[in-house]
Every structure is written in structure tokens, then in C-alpha cells.
Amino acid sequence: MNTDELREKYLSFFQSKGCHRQGSDVLVPTWDPSVLFTPAGMNQFKDHFLGKVKLDFTKATTCQKCLRTGDIDNVGRTAYHHTFFEMLGNFSFGDYFKEEAIHWAWEFLTDKKWLAIDPTRLTVTVYKDDDEAAGIWNEKIGLPTNRIACLEEDENFWPASAPSQGPDGVCGPCSEIYFQLENGKSVEIWNLVFTQFNRVGNPPDNLRPLPSKNIDTGMGLERTASVLQGVPSNFHIDILFPIVKAAAEVCGVKYEYDSDAGRRLRRITDHVRACTFAIHENVYPGPKKARYIIKRLLRRAVLDGHQLGLRDPFLYQLVPMVAQMMKGPYPELGDTIERVQSVMKREEADFLSTLDGGLERIQRMFSEMDSSSKVMVDGREAASLYQTYGVPPELLQALATERNFTFDWDSYRVAMDEHGEVSGDDQKQLFKTGPIETLKEAVQKSDFLGYESTTSKAVIKGIILGQPKEDSLVGSLKASTATDTMVRIVLDRTPFYGESGGQVGDKGTIQGDGFVFQVKDTQRAGDLVVHVGTLLSGEVKAGAVAEAIVDTSNRDAIRRAHSATHILHHALQTTLGGHAQQQGSKVDRDWLRFDFSNQESLTEDQIKKIEEITNSCIEQKAPVSWKLVTLADARKEGAMMLFGEKYPDPVRMVTMGEFSRELCGGTHLDNTQQVQTLEILSEESVSAGTRRITALTGSRAAEHRAMVEKVVHESSSLLGCSVESFPETAGNLVTALRKLKKMTSGTGTEAAPEKVGKQKSAPKPTGSYSGAYSLARNALRQVSRAINVPMEEVGKRIQSLLADQDAMHDQLSNMSSGSKLTVEDLLNMSEMVGDIRLIVAETPGANPNTMRQWIDQLRKDSETPVAVLLGSKLDADKVTLIAAISPALVARKLNAGKWIGPVAAIVGGGGGGKPDVAQAGGKDPEKLTEALATAKQTFMDMLKS
Ligand code: ATP
Ligand code: MG
């Protein structure tokens, strides 16, 4: 099927589904300040998605011309990236949603009437929490689960990583469709975005469903055409290959896929097409923004031609071919061929007139760098090259990259600013020019030696000073100027393992001529290994030779944990079944976390069995080995493969005895016995259908066991019980405390529970047990859950619960001594004020219930009206006051609430109630006597007023 037919079929298919067919938006949307070029089909509908415009239609389909600068370095190198390309899209603005979007995509791709792609060649990805999309693919479309990969938010969310990183606003999960190529690789052809959430703040629970959900999909026209036409790359499809051939002819070279010339011809083809479209839209090469990008694309293509031997303008000759290839959908290109050609030719001539001089100077600079063993291109030189010879810095960087030199963007910007020129700021945003990006281009790959050795000589390729985003590449660095500053070092080769595949990065030192650098963490940036740490002493210089030394005791602890995860994986599969596949893991020193598929939580028996299998695999002392194999061979040998993992080919296969074969890049032990022992700490749920085990190995496992035994021993002896009855006894203690609390606060009516725990008269506890370790651990687990503290704190908590119990028992016995007071006693304490019987008394330890009972009795027993105010210390820091007056006094406008107020204030509290009874609390028992003295006076004052 040719490309024009494909474009047409797509648009008419979605028209048949009721989508409005809308033309392509312009390539340079000057109406949208947030982008320089249209990056995707949805761009023209931004306001539709946000509901900012009146909708004439609620579903649409387009073929959009796009230009992506972010993919610039891939062009010519990968088979499937362009700067300029066409994106086929279908969109819903609150109309159809996930169900239709998926069904229609599948129908269009596989139905005989449409593209008729063999369904077994297609696989999909979904966002890991999007069960709905996974369900539709699996149950409705019938795609088996092993062809549905669940990916993280950085891969399958729009905007990327939005749930955790933001920005706030409209966002949603994606589902991508991949075509599986003959060579075992795959290519993404279509991305479906389900815009269904509004993000509000940080996780958790920050994704709110949108009332009106949208669909935004993008299918690469050239990629799909290349798949349908069965050609090796996008550049070989019917609308692009004639341009490649024309370029080869103009340049006088033969086109071959794998040669350097082949790559250059593909880049020329891409760039001339992009420039033709842009210049057609009046975006001429210039110093800033979109124009600068066109200038850069054009000059890059000219440089490619120059390196193929051309010295005169040539690109412009390809414009008619571009117009002809694209004339179906864009006939207007034919009208501006001459104008486009003349703009292009002038720019080519300009650049070519200075290029020889520029290249000569660049060569000289490179040789000087070589002889003084420098590895970073000076930004001042670059600025001067741009001003004098018009060599764009990115072009210079590309040339430097071919020699493995880095590029100093910071000094380039400084120099440009000094000259009052447009600094690279525009460019900084347009292209990836951070230090790491620069190093990636120049060094490309740090050789990893850490499987065989833990020390190595290496050359320092880059030194980065400062936190990401405020960082810069420096040629040298002194410890005195860099104290406490984060420094990152890149070497040409390293034994340090950079964090990946769930395994944390190595620690250690890099040292050389007079300097010592402490590596606190090791990360990866693409194929680069980045050593993160601080410069302890001396001066480190780019280009110097150093010794990289991994901290082996740290590494060994990580190896134990990593090998243990493979063993655990095997044990899980054996115990639970083949579905219990790894979903994720984190491996640190003698510590591991392992997520796997399983619906229910594991039973005690299952956990026991898993531990048994694991520990028997460890005891076996099974050899651990690894080799590089092709993916196909790995599959044949039965290696565990997780769909959705991107495996390199060839791939590293790690084998343990006869029981485990996994594809893994991590560092492992020599034999399983070196794990020493594995101790499961917890088993819990992470999300629907996924469970998580956390475990320890090596010395940490042993320490943990010792801790468990110690805590169980101590706690059960405190409680005076055996290990077997530890959970029950601890439970009894908790229940007793609950009852005691009720009683001391005056709400309980039952008799005081018997004391739990070691009694003076109780027999000496054994504190030891005869059962296995697992008995002790289970007991401790149960107790830790029941009293809600981590296992290691159980002993301390039991101790403090026992102390609470003692204190409450003391309090209760105080209270009961307080309750020895009788109504008679209180009446005896009363004095008469006119016809009123006034009783103000302290009732030590009495709880509010008792106090109220007395007051009722007093009011009943006295023939004359009574006014009572009782106060009681309940605790070291708690006072209760209750005031009450007879109804007759209420009739005289007296008020118990008003009476108690100032009294309570003295004991630092407040309260209130009805005119006849009021209760107050205070926190200053020491002042109770003073407060009660005032109470009498307050009452007298109240009578007078
Ligand atoms: P990739 O990861 O392969 O670069 P992407 O995730 O950036 O692709 P999207 O932004 O989802 O792609 O764009 C939707 C579709 O547009 C892709 O599925 C692909 O078919 C196509 N596409 C994206 N970038 C390019 C490009 N630079 N050249 C050609 N086609 C592209
Ligand atoms: Mg991309």
C-alpha cells in the first residue's frame, strides 16, 4: 500500500466512524507561543480539549505535518525518526472514549478491508494502573496478556510522569501499539492517549476523574507505511526513497544502508524536506527561534554534503523532488518551489563560503586538544567560530562528538553574552545541551568492568559540578573550592555499577594524582555510568588517569540481596504457580523488596514453604554463572522473560544451579550459599493483583533473627508467659488496659480487671521456649500487629503498657479511697449562707460519675436549697470540677455554669453546662485548694449581684 493510500484510508476510516475530517494545521503555529513547530496532531485542538472554544464537532480526524527538534540526533541513525513527519490522528472532545478508541484502532489495523496487518505481529503497552485499558485489550479484543505490557508513568502517561511529577491539570494514561519486526525488534506505530484525569497536587489521591473525557491518538504515517511496505526503514518508503536516491545522485555517491554516506544521505533527505516545508511557510533561516532551527538543519545538511565532497550549493536542487513526493496532500508546495530554492541556495552559499576556513580552524583546535590531552571544547572558541565562520555550535558539537570530545556550553553562553549576541539561551531550551547530554554525545558509553573486577584504571572524561539543572561541565576542580558541592564524574570505563534493574548503585572511591573522590552513589544516564559524590582532597582534571575502587563489602551485601531475589522468584513460582511473575524489585545492601503478581495475600503456610525452598536453594551451594546469549537462545533455554521489559540483544543470562535462569544485568554471587540466609520481613499488597515481599539476607538477616529472639524473650518474660502464649497474653494486657481506661475516666462500671503480667507473687517465668525460631517470629509478628508498633519496639511498648497498667491500678485504688467519703461527710462540711446550704469540697480520686451521684443525693437529702461544688484530682495533670444548685436557686437566677467558670480558670481549664449542673476540667491539680477557696467567695459575690 503506498503512503498516499494509507493517509487517505486512515482519514476515511475515521470519517466512517463519524469523525470530522479537518485539514492539517500549519507547521509553524505562531498563534501558540509554547511551541516553535507543531509537534503532534493534537496541538491544533488544545483549546477544544480544554473546553475553551465552542465545538462545531466533538470528534475529528487529521493528518498533521509535525516537526520535532528533540529527535534531531536520531535522524539518519535510527530507522524510524525524522524531524519532519506526518502524524495521523483521531480525537474525541468529550465524545467517544477508551472502548471505541481501542476497538477502532484495532479494526483499522487488522481488518481485511483496511490495513489487514497480521494481528499476531502486534503487541500493546498500557499504563500499569489502567486496568480498564488492559481489560479491553485482553477481554474484548482478545489479545493474550503476554502481549500486553504494563509500563510505568514515565513511559505510558501523558504528560510523561505527570502523576508523581506534575504539572497539575488535564492528563491521562496512554496505550501504545507496536509492530513486531522480523529481526525480533519492534517499532511503536500508534499512541492512544486517554485524557481522563485532572491532576491536583501531589500523590496520593491526586488524580480526579474529568467530567468530560477526551481521546488523542497519534499514528506515525511514515512508520506505518514502512511496516506495510516491508522496507528496512522509513526512508525506504515510496514518498521518501526517491528523495534519498536524488540526493545520492546530486552528491555523486552510491547509497548503502549501513555506510557513513548512507546515514548522511538519509539526514540530507530528512532535513531538506523539513526545510522545504518551513521555508514554504515563510520561516527563513535566521538567528533565533524557529528560524534558527531551520538554519541549523540546513547547515547540518550542507556539512553532510561537504563531507561527501561537495563544495557548491546542492540542497536546493532537491526541492522539486520533495514537492513532487508530497504533492498529493500538499499541492501548494508546487507553487513556491522557486522561492524556496532561492532562499535555500543563498543560505547554502553563505555557509559554504566560510565553511572551509571554519573547518580548518576546527581541525587545528582538535589537534591542539589532542596534544594537550584536553577533552572539552572551549565555548569561547565555539562562539568565535559561530561569529566568524557561521558554524552553529551544535554542528561543532556534532563534530567534536565524532572525536569523543565534550562541549562547554556554559562558557559558550558567557562568550556570546559578552559580545552582546543572542546567547545560547534559546538553544538551551530547544536542544538538550546540559552537561550530561553533552557527555552522552561525546563519550556515548562507559565500559562496565564490574562483573569481573572491582578496581580499574580509567580516564576521566567529564567532571560535572553542582546539582542537576544548575550544573556545569568543568575542566578541572580543586577540593578547596568544591567542599559540600555535589560532583559527578564520568570515566571511559568503570567497575562501578550504576543503579538499574532495581539494583542500587555502588559506593567507593576514585583516586589519582593527588586527589581523592568519594563515590556515594552511582547512577546511569543512558549508557554512561555517572559517579556521584564529593571531592575530598586534591585537584581532579578531565583527561587524567585515575584508579576506580568499589567498596567491596557494600557490593557483596548488594550481591547477596540480588542473588536472593532470583532464588525467591523461583520459590514463589514453585509455591504459587507460574503466574507469580516479578513485577518490580529493589535491591540494596542485604535488603530486598520484590513485587510479584498474585491475587490474594499469602498464608502462613505459603510463606513458610517459600522460606523453606529459598533456604534449601541457599544451602545447596548451587553455582551462579552468567553468559551473553541471543534473545532467541535465551528463550530456547527457558529463561524467564518478562514481557514489557526491554531486553538488549544479545542479553545477559544469569543461571543458578538447575532451578533459575533469568535475564539480568545485575551483579551476582558465585554460589547460592554466599547469600547465607534469607529472612522474610513482611508480605503486603501494593496494588490490585500485586503483592510485595520485603526480606533481608546475610548479616542483616542474622541480626534481625537475633533481635526477634531477644525481643520475644524479654517481652514474654515481662509478661510472665511462655512464647506460645505470648500473643494471647499481650492481647489480654491490651483488653485490660482498655477496661482500666474506661474506669478511671469514670465511664466504666465493671470491676477492675486482674493485673496482667509479672506479679510479685507469680511463679518465675521461663522466658525461654522449646519451639522453632519460626514460632517466636510468628508470635512477635502477631503482637507487633496487635499493638501497632514495629517488631523491634514491641519489648519497649510492652514495658510501657505494663507501667500504664500499674499507674491505672494505683489511680483506681486512690479513687476508691476517695469514694470512701459519704454524703454524710459532705453534709458535715457544709455551711449555711442565708437559707442556702453551701458545700465546697475536695473529693480525692473520685471520678465524675461518683461525684454526680453524690450531688444528686445531696440535693435530695437537704430540705433547704443546696449549692455544691466538688473538685477532684484524677491524675498528675487532670482536675475535674462539678458544680450544681437546687432548682429553687435557678429560679433566683443563680447559675452553676457562671459559678464554675472563674474557679476552673484557676486550675487552668474551662467548661460549662446548664444553669443547674456544670462540669469543668483543668490541668493544674496543684492549684485545686486555691480554686476551691475562691469558689466560696465567687458564690457569695454571685448572691449579691
Ligand atoms: P518514539 O518513542 O518512538 O520517539 P514517541 O513516543 O515520541 O515515539 P508519540 O509522541 O507518542 O511518539 O507520537 C505518536 C506517534 O508518532 C508515534 O507512535 C510514532 O508512530 C510517530 N512518531 C513520533 N515521533 C516520530 C519521529 N520523530 N519521526 C517519525 N514518527 C514519529
Ligand atoms: Mg519521541
Coordinates of C-alpha atoms in Angstrom, one line a residue, residues 14-458:
F14 CA -12.4 7.6 11.0
Q15 CA -14.8 9.7 8.9
S16 CA -16.9 6.5 8.6
K17 CA -16.9 6.5 12.5
G18 CA -18.4 10.0 12.5
C19 CA -15.2 12.0 12.9
H20 CA -15.0 15.4 11.3
R21 CA -12.1 15.5 8.8
Q22 CA -10.0 18.5 9.5
G23 CA -7.1 19.8 7.5
S24 CA -3.5 19.9 8.8
D25 CA -2.6 22.9 10.9
V26 CA 0.4 25.0 9.8
L27 CA 3.9 23.7 10.6
V28 CA 4.8 26.9 12.5
P29 CA 1.9 27.8 14.7
T30 CA 2.7 31.4 15.5
W31 CA -0.6 31.5 17.5
D32 CA 0.9 29.1 20.1
P33 CA 3.8 30.6 22.0
S34 CA 4.5 27.4 23.8
V35 CA 5.9 25.6 20.8
L36 CA 8.1 26.6 17.8
F37 CA 6.8 23.9 15.5
T38 CA 3.7 21.7 15.6
P39 CA 4.8 18.6 17.5
A40 CA 1.7 16.5 17.2
G41 CA -1.8 16.3 15.8
M42 CA -3.5 17.3 19.0
N43 CA -1.7 20.7 19.0
Q44 CA -4.4 22.5 16.9
F45 CA -7.1 21.2 19.3
K46 CA -5.6 22.3 22.6
D47 CA -8.4 24.7 23.2
H48 CA -11.0 22.1 22.2
F49 CA -9.6 19.7 24.8
L50 CA -9.7 22.4 27.5
G51 CA -13.3 23.3 26.6
K52 CA -12.2 26.9 25.8
V53 CA -14.0 27.1 22.4
K54 CA -17.4 26.4 21.1
L55 CA -17.3 22.9 19.5
D56 CA -18.7 22.5 16.0
F57 CA -17.9 18.8 16.2
T58 CA -17.0 16.5 19.1
K59 CA -14.8 14.0 17.1
A60 CA -12.2 14.7 14.5
T61 CA -9.5 13.1 12.4
T62 CA -6.4 14.7 10.8
C63 CA -3.2 14.2 9.1
Q64 CA -0.8 16.7 10.7
K65 CA 2.6 17.9 9.5
C66 CA 4.9 17.8 12.5
L67 CA 8.4 18.8 13.3
R68 CA 10.3 17.6 16.4
T69 CA 13.6 19.0 17.3
G70 CA 14.0 16.6 20.2
D71 CA 14.5 13.8 17.7
I72 CA 17.2 15.6 15.7
D73 CA 20.1 13.4 16.8
N74 CA 18.3 10.3 16.0
V75 CA 17.7 11.2 12.4
G76 CA 19.8 9.1 10.0
R77 CA 20.8 6.9 12.9
T78 CA 17.6 5.2 13.7
A79 CA 15.3 3.7 11.1
Y80 CA 12.2 5.4 12.4
H81 CA 12.9 9.0 13.4
H82 CA 12.5 12.2 11.4
T83 CA 12.5 15.8 12.2
F84 CA 9.6 16.5 9.8
F85 CA 6.9 13.8 9.7
E86 CA 3.2 13.3 9.3
M87 CA 1.0 12.2 12.2
L88 CA -2.4 10.6 11.6
G89 CA -4.8 11.3 14.5
N90 CA -8.3 10.8 15.7
F91 CA -9.7 12.9 18.6
S92 CA -12.7 13.0 20.8
F93 CA -13.7 16.0 22.8
G94 CA -16.0 14.5 25.5
D95 CA -17.4 12.2 22.9
Y96 CA -16.2 8.6 22.4
F97 CA -13.7 7.1 24.9
K98 CA -11.4 4.3 25.6
E99 CA -13.6 1.4 24.4
E100 CA -14.1 2.9 21.0
A101 CA -10.6 4.3 20.6
I102 CA -9.1 0.9 21.2
H103 CA -11.7 -1.0 19.1
W104 CA -11.3 1.3 16.2
A105 CA -7.6 1.3 16.2
W106 CA -7.6 -2.5 16.2
E107 CA -10.2 -2.6 13.5
F108 CA -8.3 -0.2 11.3
L109 CA -5.0 -2.0 11.7
T110 CA -6.2 -5.6 11.3
D111 CA -9.5 -5.7 9.3
K112 CA -9.1 -7.1 5.8
K113 CA -11.0 -4.0 4.5
W114 CA -8.4 -1.7 5.9
L115 CA -4.7 -2.3 6.7
A116 CA -5.1 -6.1 7.2
I117 CA -2.0 -6.3 9.4
D118 CA -1.5 -9.8 10.8
P119 CA -2.7 -9.4 14.4
T120 CA 0.0 -11.7 15.8
R121 CA 2.5 -9.1 14.7
L122 CA 1.0 -6.5 17.1
T123 CA 1.6 -6.0 20.8
V124 CA 0.5 -3.2 23.1
T125 CA 1.5 -1.4 26.2
V126 CA -0.7 0.1 28.9
Y127 CA -0.1 2.3 32.0
K128 CA 0.3 -0.1 34.9
D129 CA -2.8 1.2 36.8
D130 CA -5.0 1.4 33.8
D131 CA -6.9 -1.9 34.4
E132 CA -9.7 -0.7 32.2
A133 CA -7.4 -0.4 29.0
A134 CA -5.7 -3.7 29.9
G135 CA -9.1 -5.3 30.3
I136 CA -10.4 -4.1 26.9
W137 CA -7.3 -5.3 25.1
N138 CA -7.4 -8.6 26.8
E139 CA -11.1 -9.5 27.2
K140 CA -12.7 -7.6 24.3
I141 CA -10.0 -7.6 21.7
G142 CA -8.8 -11.0 22.8
L143 CA -5.1 -10.1 23.0
P144 CA -3.3 -12.5 25.3
T145 CA -1.8 -10.9 28.4
N146 CA 1.7 -11.8 27.4
R147 CA 1.3 -9.3 24.6
I148 CA 0.1 -6.5 26.9
A149 CA 2.9 -4.9 28.7
C150 CA 2.2 -2.7 31.8
L151 CA 4.6 0.2 31.9
E152 CA 5.4 3.0 34.4
E153 CA 4.2 6.6 34.3
D154 CA 7.4 7.8 32.6
E155 CA 6.6 5.6 29.6
N156 CA 2.8 5.4 29.4
F157 CA 1.4 8.6 30.8
W158 CA 0.7 12.0 29.2
P159 CA 2.3 14.3 30.2
A160 CA 5.2 11.9 31.0
S161 CA 5.4 11.1 34.7
A162 CA 2.5 13.5 35.4
P163 CA 1.1 11.6 38.4
S164 CA 4.2 12.0 40.6
Q165 CA 6.0 14.9 39.0
G166 CA 3.2 17.2 37.6
P167 CA 2.2 19.5 36.2
D168 CA -1.3 19.9 37.6
G169 CA -4.1 19.8 35.1
V170 CA -5.5 17.6 32.4
C171 CA -3.6 14.3 32.0
G172 CA -4.1 10.6 31.4
P173 CA -2.7 7.2 30.7
C174 CA -1.6 6.0 27.2
S175 CA -1.7 2.8 25.4
E176 CA 0.9 2.2 22.6
I177 CA 0.7 -0.2 19.7
Y178 CA 3.9 -1.9 18.5
F179 CA 4.6 -3.8 15.3
Q180 CA 7.0 -6.7 15.8
L181 CA 9.7 -6.8 13.1
E182 CA 11.2 -9.9 11.6
N183 CA 14.5 -9.2 13.4
G184 CA 12.9 -9.5 16.8
K185 CA 12.8 -5.8 17.4
S186 CA 9.7 -3.7 17.5
V187 CA 8.5 -0.3 16.4
E188 CA 5.9 1.9 18.0
I189 CA 3.4 2.9 15.4
W190 CA 0.4 4.4 17.3
N191 CA -0.1 6.0 20.6
L192 CA -3.6 6.3 22.2
V193 CA -3.9 8.9 24.9
F194 CA -6.9 8.7 27.3
T195 CA -7.2 12.1 28.8
Q196 CA -9.4 11.3 31.8
F197 CA -7.9 13.0 34.8
N198 CA -7.3 16.3 36.4
R199 CA -4.2 16.3 38.5
V200 CA -4.5 18.2 41.7
G201 CA -1.3 18.4 43.9
N202 CA 1.0 15.6 44.8
P203 CA 0.1 11.9 45.3
P204 CA -1.7 10.0 46.8
D205 CA -5.2 10.5 45.5
N206 CA -4.3 13.4 43.3
L207 CA -5.9 12.2 40.1
R208 CA -9.5 13.3 39.9
P209 CA -11.7 11.9 37.1
L210 CA -12.7 14.6 34.5
P211 CA -16.4 15.0 33.9
S212 CA -15.7 15.1 30.2
K213 CA -13.1 12.7 28.9
N214 CA -11.0 13.1 25.7
I215 CA -9.2 10.9 23.2
D216 CA -6.0 12.0 21.5
T217 CA -4.2 9.5 19.3
G218 CA -1.2 9.8 17.0
M219 CA -0.1 7.3 14.4
G220 CA 3.2 7.8 12.5
L221 CA 2.4 7.9 8.8
E222 CA 5.9 7.0 7.6
R223 CA 6.4 4.3 10.3
T224 CA 3.1 2.6 9.4
A225 CA 3.9 2.9 5.7
S226 CA 7.3 1.2 6.2
V227 CA 5.7 -1.6 8.1
L228 CA 3.1 -2.2 5.4
Q229 CA 5.6 -1.9 2.6
G230 CA 8.1 -4.3 4.4
V231 CA 11.0 -2.0 3.9
P232 CA 14.0 -1.6 6.3
S233 CA 13.3 2.0 7.4
N234 CA 11.0 5.0 7.0
F235 CA 13.5 6.3 4.4
H236 CA 12.7 3.4 2.1
I237 CA 9.0 4.1 1.7
D238 CA 7.6 5.3 -1.6
I239 CA 7.5 9.0 -0.8
L240 CA 11.0 9.2 0.7
F241 CA 13.2 6.8 -1.1
P242 CA 13.1 8.8 -4.4
I243 CA 14.5 11.8 -2.4
V244 CA 17.3 9.6 -1.0
K245 CA 18.2 8.5 -4.5
A246 CA 18.1 12.0 -5.8
A247 CA 20.4 13.1 -3.0
A248 CA 22.8 10.3 -3.8
E249 CA 22.8 11.4 -7.4
V250 CA 23.4 15.1 -6.6
C251 CA 26.2 14.2 -4.2
G252 CA 27.6 11.7 -6.6
V253 CA 27.8 8.8 -4.2
K254 CA 26.2 5.4 -4.1
Y255 CA 23.5 4.8 -1.4
E256 CA 24.1 2.0 1.0
Y257 CA 22.1 1.5 4.2
D258 CA 24.9 0.9 6.6
S259 CA 27.6 3.2 5.3
D260 CA 28.5 6.6 6.7
A261 CA 27.4 8.0 3.3
G262 CA 24.1 6.2 3.8
R263 CA 23.5 7.9 7.1
R264 CA 24.4 11.3 5.7
L265 CA 22.0 10.9 2.7
R266 CA 19.2 10.0 5.0
R267 CA 19.9 13.1 7.1
I268 CA 20.0 15.2 4.0
T269 CA 16.7 13.8 2.8
D270 CA 15.0 14.5 6.2
H271 CA 16.4 18.0 6.6
V272 CA 15.7 19.1 3.0
R273 CA 12.1 18.0 3.4
A274 CA 11.8 19.8 6.7
C275 CA 13.4 23.0 5.4
T276 CA 11.2 22.9 2.2
F277 CA 8.0 22.9 4.3
A278 CA 9.3 25.6 6.7
I279 CA 10.6 28.0 4.1
H280 CA 7.4 27.4 2.1
E281 CA 5.6 28.7 5.3
N282 CA 8.0 31.7 5.2
V283 CA 10.2 30.6 8.0
Y284 CA 13.6 31.6 6.6
P285 CA 16.9 30.6 8.2
G286 CA 17.8 33.2 10.8
P287 CA 19.4 33.9 14.2
K288 CA 16.5 33.0 16.6
K289 CA 13.8 30.5 17.5
A290 CA 12.1 28.6 14.6
R291 CA 14.4 30.4 12.1
Y292 CA 17.5 29.3 14.0
I293 CA 16.3 25.7 13.8
I294 CA 15.9 25.9 10.1
K295 CA 19.3 27.5 9.8
R296 CA 20.8 24.7 11.9
L297 CA 19.0 21.9 9.9
L298 CA 20.1 23.4 6.7
R299 CA 23.7 23.9 7.7
R300 CA 23.8 20.4 9.1
A301 CA 22.7 19.0 5.7
V302 CA 25.3 21.2 4.0
L303 CA 28.0 19.9 6.2
D304 CA 27.0 16.4 5.3
G305 CA 27.2 17.3 1.7
H306 CA 30.6 19.0 2.3
Q307 CA 31.9 15.8 3.9
L308 CA 30.7 13.8 0.9
G309 CA 32.9 16.1 -1.2
L310 CA 30.6 18.9 -2.4
R311 CA 31.8 22.5 -2.5
D312 CA 28.8 24.2 -4.1
P313 CA 25.2 24.6 -3.1
F314 CA 23.3 21.4 -3.8
L315 CA 20.4 21.0 -1.4
Y316 CA 18.1 23.4 -3.3
Q317 CA 18.2 21.0 -6.3
L318 CA 16.2 18.5 -4.2
V319 CA 13.3 20.9 -3.6
P320 CA 11.3 19.9 -6.7
M321 CA 11.6 16.2 -5.8
V322 CA 10.3 17.0 -2.3
A323 CA 7.4 18.9 -3.8
Q324 CA 6.6 16.1 -6.2
M325 CA 6.6 13.4 -3.5
M326 CA 4.3 15.4 -1.2
K327 CA 2.1 16.9 -3.9
G328 CA -0.9 14.6 -3.1
P329 CA -1.8 16.1 0.2
Y330 CA 0.2 19.4 -0.2
P331 CA -0.1 20.5 -3.8
E332 CA 0.6 24.1 -2.7
L333 CA 4.3 23.2 -2.3
G334 CA 4.5 23.2 -6.1
D335 CA 3.6 26.9 -6.2
T336 CA 6.7 28.1 -4.2
I337 CA 9.4 25.9 -5.5
E338 CA 11.4 28.8 -6.9
R339 CA 11.2 30.9 -3.8
V340 CA 12.1 28.1 -1.6
Q341 CA 15.1 27.2 -3.8
S342 CA 16.5 30.7 -3.9
V343 CA 16.3 31.1 -0.1
M344 CA 17.9 27.8 0.3
K345 CA 20.6 28.4 -2.2
R346 CA 21.6 31.7 -0.7
E347 CA 21.9 30.2 2.8
E348 CA 24.0 27.3 1.4
A349 CA 26.3 29.6 -0.5
D350 CA 26.7 31.8 2.7
F351 CA 27.7 28.9 4.7
L352 CA 30.0 27.2 2.1
S353 CA 31.9 30.5 1.7
T354 CA 33.2 30.3 5.3
L355 CA 33.0 26.6 5.9
D356 CA 36.4 25.6 4.6
G357 CA 38.0 28.3 6.8
G358 CA 35.9 27.2 9.7
L359 CA 36.7 23.5 9.3
E360 CA 40.4 24.3 9.1
R361 CA 40.3 26.1 12.3
I362 CA 38.3 23.3 13.9
Q363 CA 40.9 20.8 12.8
R364 CA 43.6 22.9 14.3
M365 CA 41.7 23.2 17.6
F366 CA 41.1 19.5 17.7
S367 CA 44.8 18.7 17.2
E368 CA 45.8 21.1 19.9
M369 CA 43.3 19.5 22.3
D370 CA 44.8 16.1 21.4
S371 CA 48.3 17.1 22.1
S372 CA 47.5 18.8 25.4
S373 CA 45.1 15.9 26.3
K374 CA 42.1 18.1 26.7
V375 CA 38.7 16.6 26.3
M376 CA 36.4 19.6 26.4
V377 CA 35.8 22.1 23.5
D378 CA 36.2 25.6 24.8
G379 CA 32.9 27.6 24.5
R380 CA 34.8 30.8 23.7
E381 CA 36.3 29.1 20.6
A382 CA 32.9 27.9 19.7
A383 CA 31.4 31.4 20.0
S384 CA 34.2 32.8 17.8
L385 CA 33.7 30.0 15.2
Y386 CA 30.0 30.9 15.0
Q387 CA 30.7 34.6 14.7
T388 CA 33.5 34.3 12.2
Y389 CA 32.6 31.3 10.2
G390 CA 28.9 30.8 10.9
V391 CA 29.4 27.3 12.3
P392 CA 26.5 26.7 14.6
P393 CA 27.7 25.4 18.0
E394 CA 25.5 22.3 17.7
L395 CA 27.3 21.5 14.5
L396 CA 30.7 22.0 16.2
Q397 CA 29.4 19.8 19.0
A398 CA 28.5 17.1 16.5
L399 CA 32.0 17.2 15.0
A400 CA 33.5 17.2 18.5
T401 CA 31.4 14.2 19.3
E402 CA 32.9 12.2 16.5
R403 CA 36.2 12.7 18.2
N404 CA 34.8 11.9 21.7
F405 CA 35.2 15.5 22.9
T406 CA 32.7 17.2 25.2
F407 CA 31.5 20.7 24.7
D408 CA 31.4 23.6 27.2
W409 CA 28.0 25.2 26.7
D410 CA 28.4 27.4 29.8
S411 CA 31.5 29.3 28.5
Y412 CA 29.8 29.4 25.1
R413 CA 26.9 31.3 26.6
V414 CA 29.1 33.6 28.6
A415 CA 31.1 34.5 25.5
M416 CA 28.0 35.1 23.4
D417 CA 26.6 37.4 26.1
E418 CA 29.8 39.4 26.3
H419 CA 29.6 40.0 22.6
G420 CA 26.0 41.2 23.0
E421 CA 24.9 38.4 20.7
V422 CA 21.9 36.2 21.2
S423 CA 23.3 33.8 23.8
G424 CA 22.6 30.2 23.5
D425 CA 19.5 30.5 25.8
D426 CA 17.1 29.9 23.1
Q427 CA 19.1 27.0 22.0
K428 CA 19.4 25.7 25.6
Q429 CA 15.7 25.2 25.6
L430 CA 15.5 23.9 22.1
F431 CA 18.2 21.3 22.3
K432 CA 19.4 19.2 25.0
T433 CA 22.6 20.8 26.0
G434 CA 23.1 20.0 29.6
P435 CA 26.4 18.6 30.8
I436 CA 25.1 15.1 30.9
E437 CA 23.7 15.3 27.4
T438 CA 27.0 16.8 26.2
L439 CA 28.9 13.9 27.8
K440 CA 26.5 11.3 26.4
E441 CA 27.2 12.6 22.9
A442 CA 30.9 12.7 23.4
V443 CA 31.6 9.6 25.4
Q444 CA 28.5 7.6 24.5
K445 CA 29.3 4.7 26.6
S446 CA 31.3 3.9 29.8
D447 CA 32.5 0.3 29.6
F448 CA 31.3 -1.6 32.6
L449 CA 34.0 -3.9 34.1
G450 CA 32.2 -4.6 37.3
Y451 CA 31.2 -8.2 36.5
E452 CA 34.9 -9.3 36.7
S453 CA 36.6 -6.8 38.8
T454 CA 36.0 -4.1 41.5
T455 CA 39.0 -1.9 40.7
S456 CA 40.3 -0.5 37.5
K457 CA 42.4 2.2 35.9
A458 CA 40.3 4.7 33.9

